[in-house]
XYZ file of C-alpha atoms in Angstrom:
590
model
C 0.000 0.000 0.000
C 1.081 3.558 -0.775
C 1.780 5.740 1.961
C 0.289 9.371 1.229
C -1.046 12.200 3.312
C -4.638 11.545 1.046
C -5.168 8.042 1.357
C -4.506 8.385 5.537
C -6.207 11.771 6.582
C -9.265 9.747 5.859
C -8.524 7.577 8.704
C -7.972 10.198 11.550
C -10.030 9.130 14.210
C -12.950 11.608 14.856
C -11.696 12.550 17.871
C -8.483 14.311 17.596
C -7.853 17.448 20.354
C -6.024 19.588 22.273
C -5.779 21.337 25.088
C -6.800 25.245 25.570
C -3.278 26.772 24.332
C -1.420 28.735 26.895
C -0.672 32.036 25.968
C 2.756 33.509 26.110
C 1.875 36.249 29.096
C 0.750 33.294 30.958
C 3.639 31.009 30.761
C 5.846 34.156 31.502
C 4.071 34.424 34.580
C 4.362 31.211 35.463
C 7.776 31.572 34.625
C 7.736 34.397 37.371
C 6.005 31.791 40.129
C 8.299 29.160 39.872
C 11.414 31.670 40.692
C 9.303 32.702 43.151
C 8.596 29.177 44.432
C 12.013 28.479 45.361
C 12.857 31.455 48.069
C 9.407 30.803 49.319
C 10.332 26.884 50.021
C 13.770 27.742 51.120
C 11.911 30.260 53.812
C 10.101 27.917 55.201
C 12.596 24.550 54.981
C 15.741 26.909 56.073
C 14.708 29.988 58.593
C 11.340 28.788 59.930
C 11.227 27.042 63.551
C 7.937 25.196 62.697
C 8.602 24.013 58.921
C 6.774 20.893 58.974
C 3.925 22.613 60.705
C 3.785 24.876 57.857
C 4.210 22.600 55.038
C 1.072 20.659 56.356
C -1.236 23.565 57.015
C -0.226 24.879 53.489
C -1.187 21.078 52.184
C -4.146 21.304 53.949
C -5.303 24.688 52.514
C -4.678 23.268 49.318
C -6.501 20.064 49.765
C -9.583 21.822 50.251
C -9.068 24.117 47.331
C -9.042 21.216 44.939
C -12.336 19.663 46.822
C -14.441 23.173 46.033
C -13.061 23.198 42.647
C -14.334 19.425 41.808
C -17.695 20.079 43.527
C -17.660 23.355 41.280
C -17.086 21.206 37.842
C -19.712 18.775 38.746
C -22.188 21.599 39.614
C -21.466 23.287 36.460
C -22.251 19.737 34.568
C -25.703 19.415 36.233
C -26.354 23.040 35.576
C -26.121 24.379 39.015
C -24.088 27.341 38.360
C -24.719 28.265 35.025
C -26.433 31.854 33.747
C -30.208 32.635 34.272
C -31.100 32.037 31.004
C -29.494 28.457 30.689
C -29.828 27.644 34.193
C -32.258 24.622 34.905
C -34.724 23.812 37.309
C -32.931 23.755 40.185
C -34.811 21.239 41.648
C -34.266 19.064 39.016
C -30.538 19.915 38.715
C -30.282 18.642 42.592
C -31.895 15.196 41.955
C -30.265 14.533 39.051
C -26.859 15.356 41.212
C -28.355 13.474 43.913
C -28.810 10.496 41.378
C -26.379 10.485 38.992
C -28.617 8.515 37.023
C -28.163 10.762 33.950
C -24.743 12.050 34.229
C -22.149 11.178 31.859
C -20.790 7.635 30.299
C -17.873 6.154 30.110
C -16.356 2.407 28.796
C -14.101 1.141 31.135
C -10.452 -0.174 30.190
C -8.922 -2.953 32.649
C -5.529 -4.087 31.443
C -2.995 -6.896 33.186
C -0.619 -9.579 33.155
C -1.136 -13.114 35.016
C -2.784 -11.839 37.416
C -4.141 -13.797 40.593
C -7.571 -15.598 39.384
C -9.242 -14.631 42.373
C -8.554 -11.326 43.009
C -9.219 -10.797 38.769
C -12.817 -12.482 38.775
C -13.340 -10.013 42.266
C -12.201 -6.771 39.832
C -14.221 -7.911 36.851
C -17.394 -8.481 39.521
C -17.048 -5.283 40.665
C -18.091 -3.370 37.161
C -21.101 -4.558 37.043
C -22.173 -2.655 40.198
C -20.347 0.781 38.656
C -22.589 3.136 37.521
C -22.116 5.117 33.973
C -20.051 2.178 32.471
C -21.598 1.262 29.212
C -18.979 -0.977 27.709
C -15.865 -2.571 29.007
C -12.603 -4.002 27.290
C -10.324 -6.130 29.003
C -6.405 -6.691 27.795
C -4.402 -9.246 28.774
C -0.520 -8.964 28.028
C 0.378 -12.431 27.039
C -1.050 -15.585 25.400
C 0.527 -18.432 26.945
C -0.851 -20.876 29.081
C -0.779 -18.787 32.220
C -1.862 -15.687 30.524
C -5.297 -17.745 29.459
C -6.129 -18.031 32.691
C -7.125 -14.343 32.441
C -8.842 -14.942 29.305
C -11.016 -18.222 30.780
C -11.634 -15.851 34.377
C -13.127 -13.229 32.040
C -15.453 -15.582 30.021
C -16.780 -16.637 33.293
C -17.115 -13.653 34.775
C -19.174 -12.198 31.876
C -21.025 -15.640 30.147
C -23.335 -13.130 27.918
C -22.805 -10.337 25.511
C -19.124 -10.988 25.392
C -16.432 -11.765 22.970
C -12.437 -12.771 22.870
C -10.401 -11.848 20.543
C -6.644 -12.687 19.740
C -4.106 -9.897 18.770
C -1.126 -11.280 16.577
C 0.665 -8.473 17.155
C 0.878 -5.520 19.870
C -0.360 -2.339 18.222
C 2.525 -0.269 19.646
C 5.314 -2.330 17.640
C 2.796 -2.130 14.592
C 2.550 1.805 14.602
C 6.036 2.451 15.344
C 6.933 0.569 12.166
C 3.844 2.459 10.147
C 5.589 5.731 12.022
C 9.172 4.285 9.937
C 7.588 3.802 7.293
C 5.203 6.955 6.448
C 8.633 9.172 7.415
C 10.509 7.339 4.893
C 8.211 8.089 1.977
C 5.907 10.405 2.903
C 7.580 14.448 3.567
C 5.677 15.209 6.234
C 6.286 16.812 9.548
C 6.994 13.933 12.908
C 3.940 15.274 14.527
C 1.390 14.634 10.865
C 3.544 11.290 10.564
C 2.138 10.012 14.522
C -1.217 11.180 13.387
C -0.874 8.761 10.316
C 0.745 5.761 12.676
C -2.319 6.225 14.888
C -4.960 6.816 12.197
C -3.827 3.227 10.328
C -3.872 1.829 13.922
C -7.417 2.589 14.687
C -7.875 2.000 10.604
C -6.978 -1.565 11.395
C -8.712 -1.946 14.974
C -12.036 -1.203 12.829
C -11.057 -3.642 10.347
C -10.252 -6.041 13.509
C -13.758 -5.587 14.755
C -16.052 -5.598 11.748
C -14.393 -8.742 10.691
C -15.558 -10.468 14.060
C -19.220 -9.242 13.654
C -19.402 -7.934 17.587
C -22.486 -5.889 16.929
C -21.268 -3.120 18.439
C -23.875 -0.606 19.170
C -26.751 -3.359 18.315
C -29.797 -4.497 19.969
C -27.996 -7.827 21.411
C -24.505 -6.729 20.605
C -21.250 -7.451 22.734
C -20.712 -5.133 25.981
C -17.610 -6.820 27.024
C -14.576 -7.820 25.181
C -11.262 -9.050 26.140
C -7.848 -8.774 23.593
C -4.884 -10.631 24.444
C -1.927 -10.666 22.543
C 1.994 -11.490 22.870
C 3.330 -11.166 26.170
C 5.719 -7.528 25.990
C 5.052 -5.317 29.050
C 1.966 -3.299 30.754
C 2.511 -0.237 28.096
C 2.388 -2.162 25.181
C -1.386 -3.881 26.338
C -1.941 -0.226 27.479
C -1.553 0.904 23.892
C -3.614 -1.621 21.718
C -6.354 -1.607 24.270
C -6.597 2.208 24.026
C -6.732 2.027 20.351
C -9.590 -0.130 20.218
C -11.056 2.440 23.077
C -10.631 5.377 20.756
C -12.537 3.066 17.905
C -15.487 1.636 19.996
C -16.018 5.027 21.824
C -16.458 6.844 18.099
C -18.764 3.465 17.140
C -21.317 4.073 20.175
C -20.844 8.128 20.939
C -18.733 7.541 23.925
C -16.689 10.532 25.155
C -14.969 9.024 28.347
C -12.951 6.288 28.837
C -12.268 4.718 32.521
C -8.461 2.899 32.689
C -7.478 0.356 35.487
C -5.498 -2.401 36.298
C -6.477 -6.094 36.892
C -5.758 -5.977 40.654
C -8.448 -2.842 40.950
C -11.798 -3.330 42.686
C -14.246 -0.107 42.219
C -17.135 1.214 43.893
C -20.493 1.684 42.636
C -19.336 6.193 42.392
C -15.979 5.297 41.656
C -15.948 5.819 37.517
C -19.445 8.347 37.440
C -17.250 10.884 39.806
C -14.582 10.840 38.400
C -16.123 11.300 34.633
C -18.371 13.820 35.991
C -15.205 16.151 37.149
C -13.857 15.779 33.320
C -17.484 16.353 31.579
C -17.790 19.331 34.044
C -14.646 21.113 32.755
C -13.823 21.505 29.004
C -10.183 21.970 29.730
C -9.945 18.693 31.841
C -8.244 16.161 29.595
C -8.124 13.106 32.464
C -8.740 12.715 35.848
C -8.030 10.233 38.720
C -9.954 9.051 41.924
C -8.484 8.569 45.476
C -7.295 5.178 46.397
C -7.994 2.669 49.377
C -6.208 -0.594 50.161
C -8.286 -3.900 49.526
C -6.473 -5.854 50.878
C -5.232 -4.420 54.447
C -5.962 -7.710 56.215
C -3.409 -9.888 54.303
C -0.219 -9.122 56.074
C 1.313 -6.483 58.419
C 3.130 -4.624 55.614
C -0.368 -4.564 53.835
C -1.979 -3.425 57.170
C 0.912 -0.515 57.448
C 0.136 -0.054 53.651
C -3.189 1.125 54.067
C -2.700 3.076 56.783
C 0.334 5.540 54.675
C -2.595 5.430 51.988
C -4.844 6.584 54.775
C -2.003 9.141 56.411
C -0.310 10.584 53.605
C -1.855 9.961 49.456
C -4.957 12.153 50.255
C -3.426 15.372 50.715
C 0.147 14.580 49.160
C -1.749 14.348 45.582
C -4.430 17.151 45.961
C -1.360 19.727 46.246
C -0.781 20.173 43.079
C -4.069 19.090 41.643
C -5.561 22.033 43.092
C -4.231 24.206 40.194
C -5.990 21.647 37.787
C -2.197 20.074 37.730
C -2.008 16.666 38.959
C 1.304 15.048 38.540
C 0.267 11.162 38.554
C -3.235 9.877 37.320
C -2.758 6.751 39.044
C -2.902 3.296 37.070
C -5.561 2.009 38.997
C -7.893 4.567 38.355
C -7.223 6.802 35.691
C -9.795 8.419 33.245
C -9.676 10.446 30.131
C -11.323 12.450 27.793
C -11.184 10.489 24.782
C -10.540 13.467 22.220
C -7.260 13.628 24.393
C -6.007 10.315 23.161
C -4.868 10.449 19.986
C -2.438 12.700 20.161
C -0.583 11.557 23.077
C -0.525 8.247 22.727
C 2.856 7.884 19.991
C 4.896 10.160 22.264
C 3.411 8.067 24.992
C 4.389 4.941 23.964
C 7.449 5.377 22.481
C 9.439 8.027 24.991
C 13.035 7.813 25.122
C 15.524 9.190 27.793
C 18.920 10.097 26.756
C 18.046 7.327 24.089
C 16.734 4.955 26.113
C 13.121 3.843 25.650
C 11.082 4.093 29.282
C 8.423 1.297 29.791
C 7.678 1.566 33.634
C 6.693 4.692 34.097
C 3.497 4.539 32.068
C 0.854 6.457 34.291
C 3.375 9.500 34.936
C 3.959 10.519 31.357
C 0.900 9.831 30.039
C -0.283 12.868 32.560
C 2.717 14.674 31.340
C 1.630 14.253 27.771
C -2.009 15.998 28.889
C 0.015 18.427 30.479
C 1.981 19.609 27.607
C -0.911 19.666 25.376
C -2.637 22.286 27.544
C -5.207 19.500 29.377
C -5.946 19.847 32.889
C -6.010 16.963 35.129
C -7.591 16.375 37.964
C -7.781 14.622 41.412
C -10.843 13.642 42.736
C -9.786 13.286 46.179
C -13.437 12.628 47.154
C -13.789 9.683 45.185
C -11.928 6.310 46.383
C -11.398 3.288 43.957
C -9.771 0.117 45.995
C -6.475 -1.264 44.689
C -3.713 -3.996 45.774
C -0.375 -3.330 47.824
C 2.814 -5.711 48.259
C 2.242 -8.062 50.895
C 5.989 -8.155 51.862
C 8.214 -5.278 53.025
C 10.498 -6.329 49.981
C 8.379 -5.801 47.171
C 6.692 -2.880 49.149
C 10.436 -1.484 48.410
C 10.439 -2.634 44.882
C 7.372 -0.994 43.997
C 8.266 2.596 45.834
C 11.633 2.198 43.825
C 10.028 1.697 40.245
C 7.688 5.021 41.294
C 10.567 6.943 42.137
C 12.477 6.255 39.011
C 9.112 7.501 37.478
C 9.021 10.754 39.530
C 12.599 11.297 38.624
C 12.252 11.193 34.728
C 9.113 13.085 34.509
C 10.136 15.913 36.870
C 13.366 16.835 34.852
C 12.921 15.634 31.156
C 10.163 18.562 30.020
C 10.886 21.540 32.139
C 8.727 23.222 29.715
C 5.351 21.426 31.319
C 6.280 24.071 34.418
C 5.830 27.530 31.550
C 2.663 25.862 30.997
C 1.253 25.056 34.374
C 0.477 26.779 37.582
C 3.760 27.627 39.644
C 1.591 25.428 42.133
C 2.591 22.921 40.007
C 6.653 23.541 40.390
C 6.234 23.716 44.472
C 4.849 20.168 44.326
C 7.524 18.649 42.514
C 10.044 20.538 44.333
C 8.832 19.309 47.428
C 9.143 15.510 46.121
C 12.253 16.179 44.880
C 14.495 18.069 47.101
C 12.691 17.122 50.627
C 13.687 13.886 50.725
C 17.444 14.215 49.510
C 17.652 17.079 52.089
C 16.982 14.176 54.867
C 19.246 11.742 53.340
C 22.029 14.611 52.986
C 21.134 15.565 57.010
C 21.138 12.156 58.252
C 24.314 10.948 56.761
C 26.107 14.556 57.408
C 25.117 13.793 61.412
C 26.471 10.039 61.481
C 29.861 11.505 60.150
C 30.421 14.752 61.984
C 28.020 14.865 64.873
C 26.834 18.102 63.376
C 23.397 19.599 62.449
C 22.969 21.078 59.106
C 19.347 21.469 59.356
C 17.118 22.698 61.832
C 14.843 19.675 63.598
C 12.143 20.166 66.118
C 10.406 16.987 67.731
C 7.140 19.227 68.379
C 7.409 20.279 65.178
C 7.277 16.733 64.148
C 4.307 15.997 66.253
C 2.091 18.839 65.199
C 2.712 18.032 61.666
C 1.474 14.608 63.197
C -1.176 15.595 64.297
C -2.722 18.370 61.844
C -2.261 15.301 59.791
C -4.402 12.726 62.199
C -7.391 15.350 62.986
C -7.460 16.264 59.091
C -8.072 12.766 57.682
C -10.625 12.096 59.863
C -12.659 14.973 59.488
C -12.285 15.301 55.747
C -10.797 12.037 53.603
C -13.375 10.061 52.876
C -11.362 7.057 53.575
C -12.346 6.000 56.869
C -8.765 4.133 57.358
C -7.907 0.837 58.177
C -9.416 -0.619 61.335
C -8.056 0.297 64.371
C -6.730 3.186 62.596
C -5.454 4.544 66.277
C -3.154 1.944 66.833
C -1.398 1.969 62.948
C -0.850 5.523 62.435
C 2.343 5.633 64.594
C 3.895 2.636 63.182
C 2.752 3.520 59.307
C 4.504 6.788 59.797
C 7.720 5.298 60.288
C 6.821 2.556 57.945
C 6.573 5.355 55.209
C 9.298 7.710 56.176
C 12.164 5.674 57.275
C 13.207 4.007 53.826
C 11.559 7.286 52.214
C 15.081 9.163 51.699
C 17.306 6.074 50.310
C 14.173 5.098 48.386
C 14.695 8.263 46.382
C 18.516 8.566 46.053
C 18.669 4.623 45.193
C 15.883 5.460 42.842
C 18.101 8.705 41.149
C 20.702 6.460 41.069
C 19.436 3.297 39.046
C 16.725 5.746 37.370
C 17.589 3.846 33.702
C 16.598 0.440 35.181
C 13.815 -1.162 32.867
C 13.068 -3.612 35.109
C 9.017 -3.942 36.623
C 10.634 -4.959 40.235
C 8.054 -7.261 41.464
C 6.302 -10.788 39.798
C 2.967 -10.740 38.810
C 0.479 -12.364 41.783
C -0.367 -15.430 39.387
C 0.801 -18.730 41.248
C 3.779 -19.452 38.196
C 4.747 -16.059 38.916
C 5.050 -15.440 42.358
C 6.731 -18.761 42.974
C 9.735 -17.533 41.114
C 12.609 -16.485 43.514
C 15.881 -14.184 42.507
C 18.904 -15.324 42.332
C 20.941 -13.869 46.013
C 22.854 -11.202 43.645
C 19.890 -9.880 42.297
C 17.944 -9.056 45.384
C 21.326 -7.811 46.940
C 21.508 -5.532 43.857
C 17.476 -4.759 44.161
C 17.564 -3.786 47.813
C 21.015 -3.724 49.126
C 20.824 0.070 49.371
C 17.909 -0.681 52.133
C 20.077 -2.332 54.115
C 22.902 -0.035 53.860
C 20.237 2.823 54.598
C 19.352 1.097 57.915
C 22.694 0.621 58.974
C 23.158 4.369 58.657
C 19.888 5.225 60.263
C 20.985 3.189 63.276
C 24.381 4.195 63.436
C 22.755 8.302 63.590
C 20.357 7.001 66.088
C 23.065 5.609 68.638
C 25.549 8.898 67.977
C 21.954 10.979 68.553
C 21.414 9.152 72.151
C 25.207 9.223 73.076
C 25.700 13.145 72.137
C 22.655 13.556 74.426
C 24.080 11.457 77.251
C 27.268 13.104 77.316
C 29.596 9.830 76.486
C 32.875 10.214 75.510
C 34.434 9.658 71.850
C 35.122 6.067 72.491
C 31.595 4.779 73.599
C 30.346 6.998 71.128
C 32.185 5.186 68.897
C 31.040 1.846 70.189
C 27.309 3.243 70.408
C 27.938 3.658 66.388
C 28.970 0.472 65.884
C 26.490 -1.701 67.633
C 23.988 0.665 66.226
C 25.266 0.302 62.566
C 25.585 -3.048 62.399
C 22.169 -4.320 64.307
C 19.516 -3.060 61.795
C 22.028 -3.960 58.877
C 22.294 -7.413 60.089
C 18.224 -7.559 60.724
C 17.535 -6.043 57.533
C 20.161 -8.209 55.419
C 18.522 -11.757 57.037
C 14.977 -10.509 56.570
C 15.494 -8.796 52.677
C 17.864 -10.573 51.300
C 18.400 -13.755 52.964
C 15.033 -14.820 53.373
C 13.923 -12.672 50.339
């Protein structure tokens, strides 16, 4: 087939957008705010006596800020705040508010890779009780034997108006070589040439789709259809199952599409909220809910878990979501405007760092792709969607390791997404950038010299504590695990303990491909790494808790007044305790 600019603009999926632009006052303003933002943080981190204090009351402040402006986009869906003349009944506004019965649609995306048969037939079961979801595509990243265990758990799940169908090839590998291929013979401009790649993608999803007769749109048509296709990683199943989104939303007038992972259990609200902050808010590109811990009761590190979910995810993500900004739409529940798609997913999909392609950090730079094109994204802190979390402290680790390496790449590779975002925006990746190498610097700094760097205040600490406590359980809909009283203490130090070496291990490896942790099927989580790879996966936690220990014993003998050489000794015991602990639990016993 001939490659030409006539023969393809045919193709272009209906739905092809962008974001408001950003004019050029605006982005020198912002400009402006982010020089601002950095005296202002160094203020308060540097000269204040009550830093923590302030940082929380400032997260706080901003928490609430992003609640009024979600209420304020779902008011102005149902009407509630519009002008006298298009204003409806109010009455009628309320109940349908009240009901949700008439709000937006959405099809729902669930994507995975040998997943755990239970806990997958206990996501699927959970759609049918979400409201607003009209159709629902399942992908499955692999077709071995293991990998049809998905396909069989989905066929049970849904007996009726369903459909499998098998993928010979994953869509992103098939429009990067279209992408080749169009720029070799075609003189067009990279950004026309993706448009092409994507267009003959969803060219060939239609094709895909006619040719198994689904009756999409029919009375007695398929609702629910699962793709599988060669095992490559989560982005690739991400990308062919978002294709086919983009085509079966056009087929049945869908403008909202729901993304989650096979591990995620949602509430009846769960995708209706979330769509309605989008649909309420031209602008709004995608849009994410707030997340709970299913499974809290499976272990102690799932218990702790839930409780840093509880303590710290509610108001650490609505800070700079309150400028319409959020930094992370979160795998598990993620949603989109689908006129956004098209022209991020390419860049998405095939994203290179210093000429390396990036596969694990899927859910970060697909938000910075609906940054850069002018979308805002939301949080919709009010909203909670249930996912999994590691039921061992090592692939707890793992898993904050592969997010760091995400944070890292997608703070510093577009410095341009900060011209065209609120300065908001800046002071929230800031804080997750320098606060935590600031402890790590501090902490190390003390074991060596004895000296403070940095001021530290343990009431400080404790009313950052507990502006944190009294806030969650007055406003976060979470309720928190069970018992919440007797985890918080314990979570905190759960959370902020490995926190620092998390993120300069993470810096330092942030080029590592690797996913980290097996998959919860029973042929993947029997596998075990070889010693040298765990020492190489976690060895810096066990390093990090030597030094924490070895600070802790100089920090009680410099307040007890011993001399240099029990000092000395206090170092050593205290050094190599938690190492030794932490090397036979980690990687010893793995």
């Amino acid at each position: 087939m001939e490659w030409t600019t006539d023969n393809l603009a045919a193709r272009l999926p209906i739905f092809q957008q962008r974001g408001p632009d950003v004019p050029a006052w605006r982005q020198f303003l912002n400009f402006l705010g982010c020089l601002l933002v950095l005296p202002v943080y160094y203020f308060i981190t540097g000269h204040s006596r009550h830093p923590l204090t302030l940082d929380i009351l400032i997260s706080i402040f901003v928490a609430e800020l992003n609640r009024y402006y979600n209420e304020n986009r779902r008011r102005r869906l149902y009407g509630l705040d519009a002008s006298p003349r298009t204003k409806q009944d109010p009455e009628k506004a309320l109940a349908m508010l009240a009901s949700r019965h008439t709000g937006p649609e959405c099809m729902a995306v669930v994507v995975g890779y040998r997943e755990d048969p239970k806990l997958f037939r206990r996501a699927l079961n959970s759609y049918k009780r979400a409201d607003g979801c009209r159709f629902m595509l399942v992908g499955v990243d692999g077709d071995d034997k293991p990998d049809m265990d998905m396909v069989r758990v989905f066929q049970e799940a849904y007996p009726e108006d369903s459909a499998v169908i098998r993928i010979e090839e994953p869509f992103g590998e098939l429009a990067m070589r279209t992408y080749q291929k169009i720029s070799d013979t075609c003189y067009e401009s990279p950004e026309r040439c993706r448009e092409m790649a994507i267009a003959h993608c969803c060219q060939l999803a239609r094709e895909i789709l006619t040719e198994h007769d689904l009756g999409l749109g029919e009375l007695g048509g398929i609702t629910r259809l699962c793709l599988y296709q060669p095992h490559m990683h989560k982005k690739a199943i991400m990308f062919t199952s978002f294709i086919f989104s983009i085509v079966i939303s056009d087929l049945l007038g869908i403008e909202y599409l729901w993304s989650s992972d096979s591990d995620t259990i949602v509430f009846p609200q769960s995708l209706r909220s979330t769509i309605e902050t989008i649909a309420g808010d031209p602008t709004a590109g995608g849009g994410s809910s707030g997340l709970v811990v299913h499974n809290e009761d499976d272990s102690l590190t799932t218990k702790l878990g839930s409780a840093v979910y509880w303590c710290e995810l509610y108001m650490t993500r609505s800070t700079s979501a309150s400028s319409g900004t959020s930094d992370c739409q979160s795998g598990p529940s993620t949603a989109f405007r689908v006129s956004a798609l098209p022209a991020i997913l390419y860049p998405w999909y095939t994203q290179t760092v210093l000429g390396r392609r990036m596969i694990v950090n899927e859910d970060r730079h697909l938000t910075t792709n609906l940054l850069l094109r002018g979308w805002t994204v939301t949080y919709v802190s009010d909203t909670l969607t249930a996912t999994d979390t590691p039921t061992t402290p090592s692939r707890w680790l793992l898993q904050q390791v592969r997010w760091g390496r995400a944070t890292h790449i997608e703070t510093f590779q577009q410095p341009r997404i900060y011209l065209l975002n609120h300065p908001i925006f800046f002071w929230a990746a800031m804080k997750k950038e320098v606060g935590p190498l600031l402890v790590f610097l501090c902490v190390l700094y003390y074991l060596v010299t004895g000296e403070r760097f940095a001021y530290f205040s343990l009431s400080d600490a404790c009313l950052r504590i507990a502006y944190t406590i009294g806030y969650n359980w007055l406003r976060n809909p979470d309720r928190g695990p069970r018992n919440a009283w007797l985890w918080i203490a314990p979570s905190i130090i759960f959370y902020n303990i490995p926190l620092p070496s998390i993120h300069v291990w993470s810096m330092l490896t942030v080029f590592e491909r690797g996913w980290g942790t097996t998959m919860r099927s029973n042929a993947e989580m029997s596998k075990r790494e070889q010693f040298w790879k765990r020492a190489y996966d976690l060895g810096f936690f066990v390093v990090w808790l030597g030094i924490v220990g070895g600070t802790a014993a100089r920090l009680v003998a410099d307040y007890s007044g011993w001399d240099s050489a029990a000092t000395a000794r206090a170092i050593f015991f205290g050094v190599l305790g938690p190492a030794a602990v932490s090397f036979y639990g980690l990687l010893v016993r793995g």
